[in-house]
PDB file of C-alpha atoms in Angstrom:
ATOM      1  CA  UNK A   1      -2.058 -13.928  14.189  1.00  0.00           C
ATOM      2  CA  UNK A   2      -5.343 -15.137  12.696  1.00  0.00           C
ATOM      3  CA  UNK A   3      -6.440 -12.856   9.816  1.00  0.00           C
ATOM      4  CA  UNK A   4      -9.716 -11.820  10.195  1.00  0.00           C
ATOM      5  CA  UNK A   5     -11.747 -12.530   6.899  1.00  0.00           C
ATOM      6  CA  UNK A   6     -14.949 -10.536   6.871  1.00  0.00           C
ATOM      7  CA  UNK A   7     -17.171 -10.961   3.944  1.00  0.00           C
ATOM      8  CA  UNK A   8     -19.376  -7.929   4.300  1.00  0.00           C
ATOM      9  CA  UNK A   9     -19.782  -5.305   2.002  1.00  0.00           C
ATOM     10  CA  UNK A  10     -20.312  -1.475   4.167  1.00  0.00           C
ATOM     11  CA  UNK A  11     -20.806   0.862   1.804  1.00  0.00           C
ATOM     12  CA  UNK A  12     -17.910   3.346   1.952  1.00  0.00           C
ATOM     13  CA  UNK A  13     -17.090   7.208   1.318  1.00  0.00           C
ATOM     14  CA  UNK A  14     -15.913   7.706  -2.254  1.00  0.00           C
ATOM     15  CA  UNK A  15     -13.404  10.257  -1.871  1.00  0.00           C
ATOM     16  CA  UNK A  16     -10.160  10.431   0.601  1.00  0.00           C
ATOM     17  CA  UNK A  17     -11.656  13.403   1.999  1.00  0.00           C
ATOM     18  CA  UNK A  18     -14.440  12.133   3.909  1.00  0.00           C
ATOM     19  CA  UNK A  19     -14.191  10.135   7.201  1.00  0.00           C
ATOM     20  CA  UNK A  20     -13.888   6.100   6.726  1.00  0.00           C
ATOM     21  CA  UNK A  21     -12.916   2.873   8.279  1.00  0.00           C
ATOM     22  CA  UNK A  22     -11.937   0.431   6.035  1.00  0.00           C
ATOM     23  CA  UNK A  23     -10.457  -3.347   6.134  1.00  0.00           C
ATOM     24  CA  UNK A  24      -9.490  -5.329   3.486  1.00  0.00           C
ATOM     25  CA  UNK A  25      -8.301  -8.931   3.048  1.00  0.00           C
ATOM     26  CA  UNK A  26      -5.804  -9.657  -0.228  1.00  0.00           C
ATOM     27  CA  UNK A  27      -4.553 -13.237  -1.465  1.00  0.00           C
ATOM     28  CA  UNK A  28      -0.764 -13.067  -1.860  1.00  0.00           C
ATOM     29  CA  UNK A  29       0.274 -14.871  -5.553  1.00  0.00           C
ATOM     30  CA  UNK A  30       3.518 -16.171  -6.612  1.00  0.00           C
ATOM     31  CA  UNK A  31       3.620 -17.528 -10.162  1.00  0.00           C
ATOM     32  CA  UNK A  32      -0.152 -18.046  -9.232  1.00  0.00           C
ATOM     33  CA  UNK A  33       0.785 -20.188  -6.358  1.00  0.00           C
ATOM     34  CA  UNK A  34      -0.683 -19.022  -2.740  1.00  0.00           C
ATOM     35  CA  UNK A  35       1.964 -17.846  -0.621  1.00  0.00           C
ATOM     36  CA  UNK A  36       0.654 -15.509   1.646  1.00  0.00           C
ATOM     37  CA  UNK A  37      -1.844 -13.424   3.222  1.00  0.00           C
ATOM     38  CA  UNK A  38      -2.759  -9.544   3.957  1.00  0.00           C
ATOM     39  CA  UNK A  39      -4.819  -7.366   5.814  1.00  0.00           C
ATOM     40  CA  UNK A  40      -5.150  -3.732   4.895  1.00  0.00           C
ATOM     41  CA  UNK A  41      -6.818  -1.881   7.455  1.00  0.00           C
ATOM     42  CA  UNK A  42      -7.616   2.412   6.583  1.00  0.00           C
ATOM     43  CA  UNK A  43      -8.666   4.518   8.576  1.00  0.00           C
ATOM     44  CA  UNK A  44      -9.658   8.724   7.540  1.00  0.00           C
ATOM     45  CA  UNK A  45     -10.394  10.834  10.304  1.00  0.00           C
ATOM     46  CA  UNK A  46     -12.487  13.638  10.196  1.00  0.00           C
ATOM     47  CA  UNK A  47      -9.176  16.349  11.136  1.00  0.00           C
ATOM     48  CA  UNK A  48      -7.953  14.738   7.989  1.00  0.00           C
ATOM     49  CA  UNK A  49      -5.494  12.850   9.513  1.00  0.00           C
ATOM     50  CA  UNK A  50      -4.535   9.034   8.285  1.00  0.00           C
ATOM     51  CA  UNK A  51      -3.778   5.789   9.308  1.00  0.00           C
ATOM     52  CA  UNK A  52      -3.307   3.201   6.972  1.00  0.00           C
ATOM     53  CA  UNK A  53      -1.434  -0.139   8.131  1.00  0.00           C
ATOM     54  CA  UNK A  54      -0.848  -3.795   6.174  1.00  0.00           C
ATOM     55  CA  UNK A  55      -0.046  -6.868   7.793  1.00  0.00           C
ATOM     56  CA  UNK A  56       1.133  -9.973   5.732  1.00  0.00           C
ATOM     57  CA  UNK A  57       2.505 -13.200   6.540  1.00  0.00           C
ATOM     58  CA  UNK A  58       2.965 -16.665   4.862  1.00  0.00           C
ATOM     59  CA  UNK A  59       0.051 -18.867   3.370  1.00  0.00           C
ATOM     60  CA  UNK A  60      -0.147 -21.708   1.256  1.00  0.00           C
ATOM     61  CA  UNK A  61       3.344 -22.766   0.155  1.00  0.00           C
ATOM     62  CA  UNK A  62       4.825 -20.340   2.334  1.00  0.00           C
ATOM     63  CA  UNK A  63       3.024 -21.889   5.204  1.00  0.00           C
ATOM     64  CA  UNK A  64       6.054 -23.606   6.910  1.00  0.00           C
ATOM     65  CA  UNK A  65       8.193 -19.587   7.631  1.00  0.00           C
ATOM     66  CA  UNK A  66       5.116 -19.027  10.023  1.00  0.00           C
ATOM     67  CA  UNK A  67       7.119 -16.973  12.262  1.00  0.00           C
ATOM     68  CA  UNK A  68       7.954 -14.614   9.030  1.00  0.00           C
ATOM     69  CA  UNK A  69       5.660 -11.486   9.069  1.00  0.00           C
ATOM     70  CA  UNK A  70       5.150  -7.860   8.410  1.00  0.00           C
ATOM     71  CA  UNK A  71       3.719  -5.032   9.853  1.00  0.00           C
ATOM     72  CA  UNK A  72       3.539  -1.715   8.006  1.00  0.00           C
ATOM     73  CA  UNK A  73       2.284   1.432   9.366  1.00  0.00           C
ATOM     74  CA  UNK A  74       1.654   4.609   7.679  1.00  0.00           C
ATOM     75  CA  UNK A  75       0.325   7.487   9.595  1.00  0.00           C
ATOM     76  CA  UNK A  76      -0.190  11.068   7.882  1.00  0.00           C
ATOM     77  CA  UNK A  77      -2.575  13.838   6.204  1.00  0.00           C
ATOM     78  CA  UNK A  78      -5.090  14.132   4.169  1.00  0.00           C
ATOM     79  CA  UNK A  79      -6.084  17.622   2.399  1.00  0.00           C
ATOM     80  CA  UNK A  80      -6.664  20.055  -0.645  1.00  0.00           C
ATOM     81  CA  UNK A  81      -2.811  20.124  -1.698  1.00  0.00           C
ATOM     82  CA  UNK A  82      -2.263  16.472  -1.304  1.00  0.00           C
ATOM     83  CA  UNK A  83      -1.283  13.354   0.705  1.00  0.00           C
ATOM     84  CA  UNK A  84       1.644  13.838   3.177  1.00  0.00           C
ATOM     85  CA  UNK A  85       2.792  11.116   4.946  1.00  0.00           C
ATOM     86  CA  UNK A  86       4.160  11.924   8.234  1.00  0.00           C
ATOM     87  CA  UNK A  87       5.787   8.762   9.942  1.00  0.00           C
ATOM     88  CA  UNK A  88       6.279   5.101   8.171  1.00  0.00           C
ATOM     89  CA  UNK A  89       7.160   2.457  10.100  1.00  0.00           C
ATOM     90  CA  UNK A  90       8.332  -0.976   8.642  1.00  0.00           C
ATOM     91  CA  UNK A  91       8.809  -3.828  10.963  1.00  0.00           C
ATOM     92  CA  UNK A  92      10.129  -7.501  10.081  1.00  0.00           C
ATOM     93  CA  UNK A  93       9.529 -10.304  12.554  1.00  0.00           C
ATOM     94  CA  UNK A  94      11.460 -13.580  11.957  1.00  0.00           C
ATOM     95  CA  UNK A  95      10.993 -15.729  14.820  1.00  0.00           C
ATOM     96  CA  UNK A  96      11.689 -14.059  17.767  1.00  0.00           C
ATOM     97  CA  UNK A  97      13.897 -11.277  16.341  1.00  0.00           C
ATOM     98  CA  UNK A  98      12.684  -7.950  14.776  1.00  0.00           C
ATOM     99  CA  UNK A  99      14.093  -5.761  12.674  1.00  0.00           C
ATOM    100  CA  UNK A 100      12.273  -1.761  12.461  1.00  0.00           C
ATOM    101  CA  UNK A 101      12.865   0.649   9.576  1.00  0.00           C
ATOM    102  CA  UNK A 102      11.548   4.219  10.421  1.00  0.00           C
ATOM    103  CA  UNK A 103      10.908   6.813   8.457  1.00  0.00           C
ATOM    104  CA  UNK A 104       9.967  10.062   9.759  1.00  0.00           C
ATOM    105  CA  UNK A 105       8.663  13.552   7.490  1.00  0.00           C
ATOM    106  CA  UNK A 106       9.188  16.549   8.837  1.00  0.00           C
ATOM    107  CA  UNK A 107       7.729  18.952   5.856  1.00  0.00           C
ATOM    108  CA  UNK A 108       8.231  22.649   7.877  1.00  0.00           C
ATOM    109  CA  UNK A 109      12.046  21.063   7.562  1.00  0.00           C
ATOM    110  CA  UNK A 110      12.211  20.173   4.637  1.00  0.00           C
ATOM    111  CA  UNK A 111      13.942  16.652   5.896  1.00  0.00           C
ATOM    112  CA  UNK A 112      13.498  13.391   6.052  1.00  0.00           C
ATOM    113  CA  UNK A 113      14.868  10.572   8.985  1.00  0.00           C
ATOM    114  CA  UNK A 114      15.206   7.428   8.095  1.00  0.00           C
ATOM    115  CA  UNK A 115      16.297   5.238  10.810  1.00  0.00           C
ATOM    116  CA  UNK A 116      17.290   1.346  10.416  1.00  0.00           C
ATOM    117  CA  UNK A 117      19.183  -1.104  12.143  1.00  0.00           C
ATOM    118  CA  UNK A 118      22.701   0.734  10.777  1.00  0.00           C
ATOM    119  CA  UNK A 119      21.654   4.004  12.792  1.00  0.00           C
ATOM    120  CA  UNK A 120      19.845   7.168  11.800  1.00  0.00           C
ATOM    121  CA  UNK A 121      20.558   9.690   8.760  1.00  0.00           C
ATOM    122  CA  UNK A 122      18.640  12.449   7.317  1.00  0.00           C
ATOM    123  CA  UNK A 123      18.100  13.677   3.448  1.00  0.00           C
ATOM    124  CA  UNK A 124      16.252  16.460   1.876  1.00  0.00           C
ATOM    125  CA  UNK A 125      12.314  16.270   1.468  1.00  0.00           C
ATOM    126  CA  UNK A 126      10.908  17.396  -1.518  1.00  0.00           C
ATOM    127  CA  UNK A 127       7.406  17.610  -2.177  1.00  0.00           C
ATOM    128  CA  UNK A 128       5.403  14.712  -3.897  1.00  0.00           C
ATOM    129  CA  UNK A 129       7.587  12.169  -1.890  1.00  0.00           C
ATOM    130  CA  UNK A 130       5.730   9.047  -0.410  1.00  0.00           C
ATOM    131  CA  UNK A 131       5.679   6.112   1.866  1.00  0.00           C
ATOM    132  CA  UNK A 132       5.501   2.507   0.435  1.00  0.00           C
ATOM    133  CA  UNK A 133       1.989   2.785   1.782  1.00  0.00           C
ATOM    134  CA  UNK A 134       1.128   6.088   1.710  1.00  0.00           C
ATOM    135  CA  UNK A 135       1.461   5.655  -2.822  1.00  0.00           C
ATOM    136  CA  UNK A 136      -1.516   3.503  -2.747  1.00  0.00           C
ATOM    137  CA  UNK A 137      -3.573   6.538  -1.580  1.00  0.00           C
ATOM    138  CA  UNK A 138      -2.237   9.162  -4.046  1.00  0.00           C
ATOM    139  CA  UNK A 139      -2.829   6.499  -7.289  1.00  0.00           C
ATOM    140  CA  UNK A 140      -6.056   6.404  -5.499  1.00  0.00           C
ATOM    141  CA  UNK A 141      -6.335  10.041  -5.576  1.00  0.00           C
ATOM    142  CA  UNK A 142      -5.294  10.273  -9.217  1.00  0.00           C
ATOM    143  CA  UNK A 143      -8.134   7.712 -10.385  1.00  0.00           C
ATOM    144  CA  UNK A 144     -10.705   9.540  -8.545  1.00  0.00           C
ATOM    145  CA  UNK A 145      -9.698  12.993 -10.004  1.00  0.00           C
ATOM    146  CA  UNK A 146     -10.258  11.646 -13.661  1.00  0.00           C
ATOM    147  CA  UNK A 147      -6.164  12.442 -13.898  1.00  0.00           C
ATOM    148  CA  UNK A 148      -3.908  11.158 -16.494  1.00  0.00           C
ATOM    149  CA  UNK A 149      -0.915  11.037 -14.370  1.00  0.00           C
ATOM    150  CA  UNK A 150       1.159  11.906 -11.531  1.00  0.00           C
ATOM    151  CA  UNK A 151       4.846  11.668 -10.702  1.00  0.00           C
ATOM    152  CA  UNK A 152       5.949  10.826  -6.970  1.00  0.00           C
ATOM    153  CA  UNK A 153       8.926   9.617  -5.213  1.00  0.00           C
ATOM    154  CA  UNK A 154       8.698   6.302  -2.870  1.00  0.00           C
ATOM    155  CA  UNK A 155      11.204   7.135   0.335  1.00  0.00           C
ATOM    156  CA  UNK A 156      13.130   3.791   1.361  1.00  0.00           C
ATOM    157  CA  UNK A 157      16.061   3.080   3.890  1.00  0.00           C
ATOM    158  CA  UNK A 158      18.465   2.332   1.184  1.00  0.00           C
ATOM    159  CA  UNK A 159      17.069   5.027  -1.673  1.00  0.00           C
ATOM    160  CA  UNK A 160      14.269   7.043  -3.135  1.00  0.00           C
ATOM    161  CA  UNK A 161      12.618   5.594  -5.757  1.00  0.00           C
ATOM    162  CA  UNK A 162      11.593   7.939  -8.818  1.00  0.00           C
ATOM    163  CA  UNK A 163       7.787   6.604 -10.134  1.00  0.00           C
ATOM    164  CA  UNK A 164       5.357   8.034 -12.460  1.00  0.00           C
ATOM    165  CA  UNK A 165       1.796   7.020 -12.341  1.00  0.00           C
ATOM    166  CA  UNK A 166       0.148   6.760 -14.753  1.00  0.00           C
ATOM    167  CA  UNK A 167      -4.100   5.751 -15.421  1.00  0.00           C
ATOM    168  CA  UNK A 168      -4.078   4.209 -18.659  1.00  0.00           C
ATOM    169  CA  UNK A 169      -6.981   2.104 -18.838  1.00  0.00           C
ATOM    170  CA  UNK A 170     -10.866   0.678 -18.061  1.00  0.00           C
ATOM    171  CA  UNK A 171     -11.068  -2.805 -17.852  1.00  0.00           C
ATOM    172  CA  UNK A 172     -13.882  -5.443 -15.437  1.00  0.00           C
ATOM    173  CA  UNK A 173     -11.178  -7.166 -12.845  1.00  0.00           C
ATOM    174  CA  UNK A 174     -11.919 -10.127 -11.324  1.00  0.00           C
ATOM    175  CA  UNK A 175     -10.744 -11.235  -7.728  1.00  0.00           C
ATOM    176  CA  UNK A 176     -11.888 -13.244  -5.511  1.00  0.00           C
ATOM    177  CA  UNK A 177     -14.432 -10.950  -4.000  1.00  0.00           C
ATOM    178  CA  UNK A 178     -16.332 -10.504  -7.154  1.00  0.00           C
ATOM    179  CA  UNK A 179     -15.983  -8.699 -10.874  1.00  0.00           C
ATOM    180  CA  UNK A 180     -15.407  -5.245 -10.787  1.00  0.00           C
ATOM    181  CA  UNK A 181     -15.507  -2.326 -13.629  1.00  0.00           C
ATOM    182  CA  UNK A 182     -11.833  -0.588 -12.628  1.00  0.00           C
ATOM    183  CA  UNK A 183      -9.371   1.888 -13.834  1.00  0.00           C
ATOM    184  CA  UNK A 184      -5.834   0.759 -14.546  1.00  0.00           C
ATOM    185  CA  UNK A 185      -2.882   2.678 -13.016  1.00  0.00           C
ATOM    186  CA  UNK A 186       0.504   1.964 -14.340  1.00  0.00           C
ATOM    187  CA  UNK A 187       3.528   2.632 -12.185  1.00  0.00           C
ATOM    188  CA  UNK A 188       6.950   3.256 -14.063  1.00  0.00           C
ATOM    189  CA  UNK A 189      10.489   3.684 -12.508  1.00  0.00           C
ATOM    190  CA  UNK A 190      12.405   4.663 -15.606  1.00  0.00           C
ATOM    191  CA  UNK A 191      15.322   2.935 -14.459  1.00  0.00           C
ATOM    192  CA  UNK A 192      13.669  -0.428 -13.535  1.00  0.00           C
ATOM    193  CA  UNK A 193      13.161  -3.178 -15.950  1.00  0.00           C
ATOM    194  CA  UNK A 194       9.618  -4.357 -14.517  1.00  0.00           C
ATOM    195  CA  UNK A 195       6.120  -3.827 -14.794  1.00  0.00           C
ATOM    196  CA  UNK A 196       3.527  -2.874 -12.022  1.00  0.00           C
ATOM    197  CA  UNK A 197      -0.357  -2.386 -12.531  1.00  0.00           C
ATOM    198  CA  UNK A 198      -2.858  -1.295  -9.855  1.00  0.00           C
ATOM    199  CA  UNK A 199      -6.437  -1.667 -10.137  1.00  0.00           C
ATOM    200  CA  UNK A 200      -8.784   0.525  -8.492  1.00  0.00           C
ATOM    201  CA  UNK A 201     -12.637   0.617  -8.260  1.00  0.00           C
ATOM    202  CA  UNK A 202     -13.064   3.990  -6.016  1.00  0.00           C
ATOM    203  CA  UNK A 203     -16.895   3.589  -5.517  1.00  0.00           C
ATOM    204  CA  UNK A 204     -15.930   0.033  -3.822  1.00  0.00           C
ATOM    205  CA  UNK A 205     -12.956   0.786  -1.724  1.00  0.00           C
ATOM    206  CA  UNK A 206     -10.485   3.710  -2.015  1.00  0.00           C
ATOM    207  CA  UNK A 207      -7.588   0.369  -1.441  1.00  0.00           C
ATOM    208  CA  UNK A 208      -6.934  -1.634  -5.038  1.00  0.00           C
ATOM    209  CA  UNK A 209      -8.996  -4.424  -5.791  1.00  0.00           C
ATOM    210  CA  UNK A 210      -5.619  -5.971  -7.624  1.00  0.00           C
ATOM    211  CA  UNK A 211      -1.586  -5.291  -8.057  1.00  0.00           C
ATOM    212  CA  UNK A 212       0.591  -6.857 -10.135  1.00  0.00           C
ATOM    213  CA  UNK A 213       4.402  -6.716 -10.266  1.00  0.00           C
ATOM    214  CA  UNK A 214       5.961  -8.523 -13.229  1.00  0.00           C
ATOM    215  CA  UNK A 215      10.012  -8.659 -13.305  1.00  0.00           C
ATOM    216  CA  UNK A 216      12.301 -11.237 -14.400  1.00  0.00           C
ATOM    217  CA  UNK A 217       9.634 -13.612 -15.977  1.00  0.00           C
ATOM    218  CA  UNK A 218       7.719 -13.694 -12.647  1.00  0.00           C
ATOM    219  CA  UNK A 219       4.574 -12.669 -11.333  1.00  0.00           C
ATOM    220  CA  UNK A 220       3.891 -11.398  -7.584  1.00  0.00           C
ATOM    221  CA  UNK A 221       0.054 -10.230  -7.562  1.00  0.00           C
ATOM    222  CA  UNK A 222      -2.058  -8.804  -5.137  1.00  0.00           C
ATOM    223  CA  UNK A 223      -5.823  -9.981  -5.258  1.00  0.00           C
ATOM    224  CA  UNK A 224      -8.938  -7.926  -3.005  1.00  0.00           C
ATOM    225  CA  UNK A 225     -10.837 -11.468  -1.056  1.00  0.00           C
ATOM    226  CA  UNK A 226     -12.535  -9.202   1.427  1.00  0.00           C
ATOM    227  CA  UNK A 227     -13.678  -5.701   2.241  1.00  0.00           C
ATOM    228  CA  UNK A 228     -15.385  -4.805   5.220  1.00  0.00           C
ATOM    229  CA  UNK A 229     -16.208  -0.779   7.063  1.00  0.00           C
ATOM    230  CA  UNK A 230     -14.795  -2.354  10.328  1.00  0.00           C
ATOM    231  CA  UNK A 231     -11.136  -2.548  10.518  1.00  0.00           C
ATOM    232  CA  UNK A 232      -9.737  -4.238  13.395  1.00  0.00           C
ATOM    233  CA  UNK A 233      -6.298  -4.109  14.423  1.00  0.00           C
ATOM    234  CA  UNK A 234      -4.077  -5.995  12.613  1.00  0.00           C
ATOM    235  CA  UNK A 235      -1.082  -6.909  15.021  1.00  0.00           C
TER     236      UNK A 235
END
């Protein structure tokens, strides 16, 4: 799968709440070294409904596991109280085999499904709980708002993750699309030794120009090459 690399600039809706289309290109950085690619592609609808979906796959040195790649899909609601994911799907092709992690949110229940390779079990859903995808919205959210911070819970097959976001900062970001004034968002698992940093410039793109995970003396970053008001579809 070719990703599409579309230099245009639409301008977009700057809040969650209004109707957009949205797709975005990011470099994928190890130790500054190129080893993959990703496409973003968001789209609001005017019921308030979401779909927002990321596609990555190997680039650079990475080049040679071609037939490694993910698709993520989040699909869910926008409103007043919040952003509620209602189904996340993770999918990891190697090759010619593929292995599916579903997550499922029923909120009238209270309950959430998570169904992997190992079967299907279900766990209490308590409000403020998000997708891997669906977070990138609500720091989003919290930058737009003028908020200090906001704490959430990231749902996973194996656990859910505690975080706290937090917007701690101004600062002009540079990517490869261009230089951007931006607002800092710090997200903190209290029981992780790490550091992750999202940048966001909300009258650009509601998706961050930048993330940056630091753990164990390395660097995986996230950097915005292309942003366009006409996703296609990524798979």
């Amino acid at each position: 799968m070719a990703l599409s690399l579309l230099l245009g600039c639409t301008p977009l809706p700057q809040t969650l709440s209004q109707p957009m289309a949205v797709e975005a290109t990011y470099r994928l950085l190890f130790n500054e070294q190129l080893v993959g690619m990703a496409l973003f592609a968001l789209q609001i609808h005017a019921d308030g409904s979401y779909q927002l979906e990321a596609f990555t796959a190997p680039a650079g040195k990475m080049h040679q596991a071609a037939g490694h790649e993910v698709l993520e899909i989040s699909h869910g609601t926008i409103d007043d109280a919040g952003i509620r994911p209602q189904r996340f799907e993770h999918s990891v092709m190697q090759n010619e085999d593929i292995e599916v992690v579903e997550l499922q949110f029923d909120w009238d229940g209270h309950a959430l499904q998570l169904r992997g390779r190992n079967g299907t079990q279900r766990v209490a859903l308590v409000p403020g709980t998000h997708d891997r995808l669906s977070y990138l919205l609500a720091a989003n959210r919290l930058v737009a708002s003028g908020s200090a911070a906001q704490s959430i819970k990231i749902a996973a097959l194996e656990s859910t993750e505690e975080v706290r976001l937090e917007a701690d900062g101004r600062e002009q970001v540079t990517v490869p699309l261009g230089t951007y004034p931006a607002r800092r968002v710090r997200r903190i698992a209290p029981a992780v030794e790490e550091d992750r940093l999202l940048w966001f410039d909300t009258t650009l793109s509601p998706l961050p120009l930048r993330v940056l995970h630091e753990a164990d003396g390395n660097r995986v970053e996230m950097q915005l090459e292309s942003l366009s008001g006409r996703p296609s579809d990524p798979r």
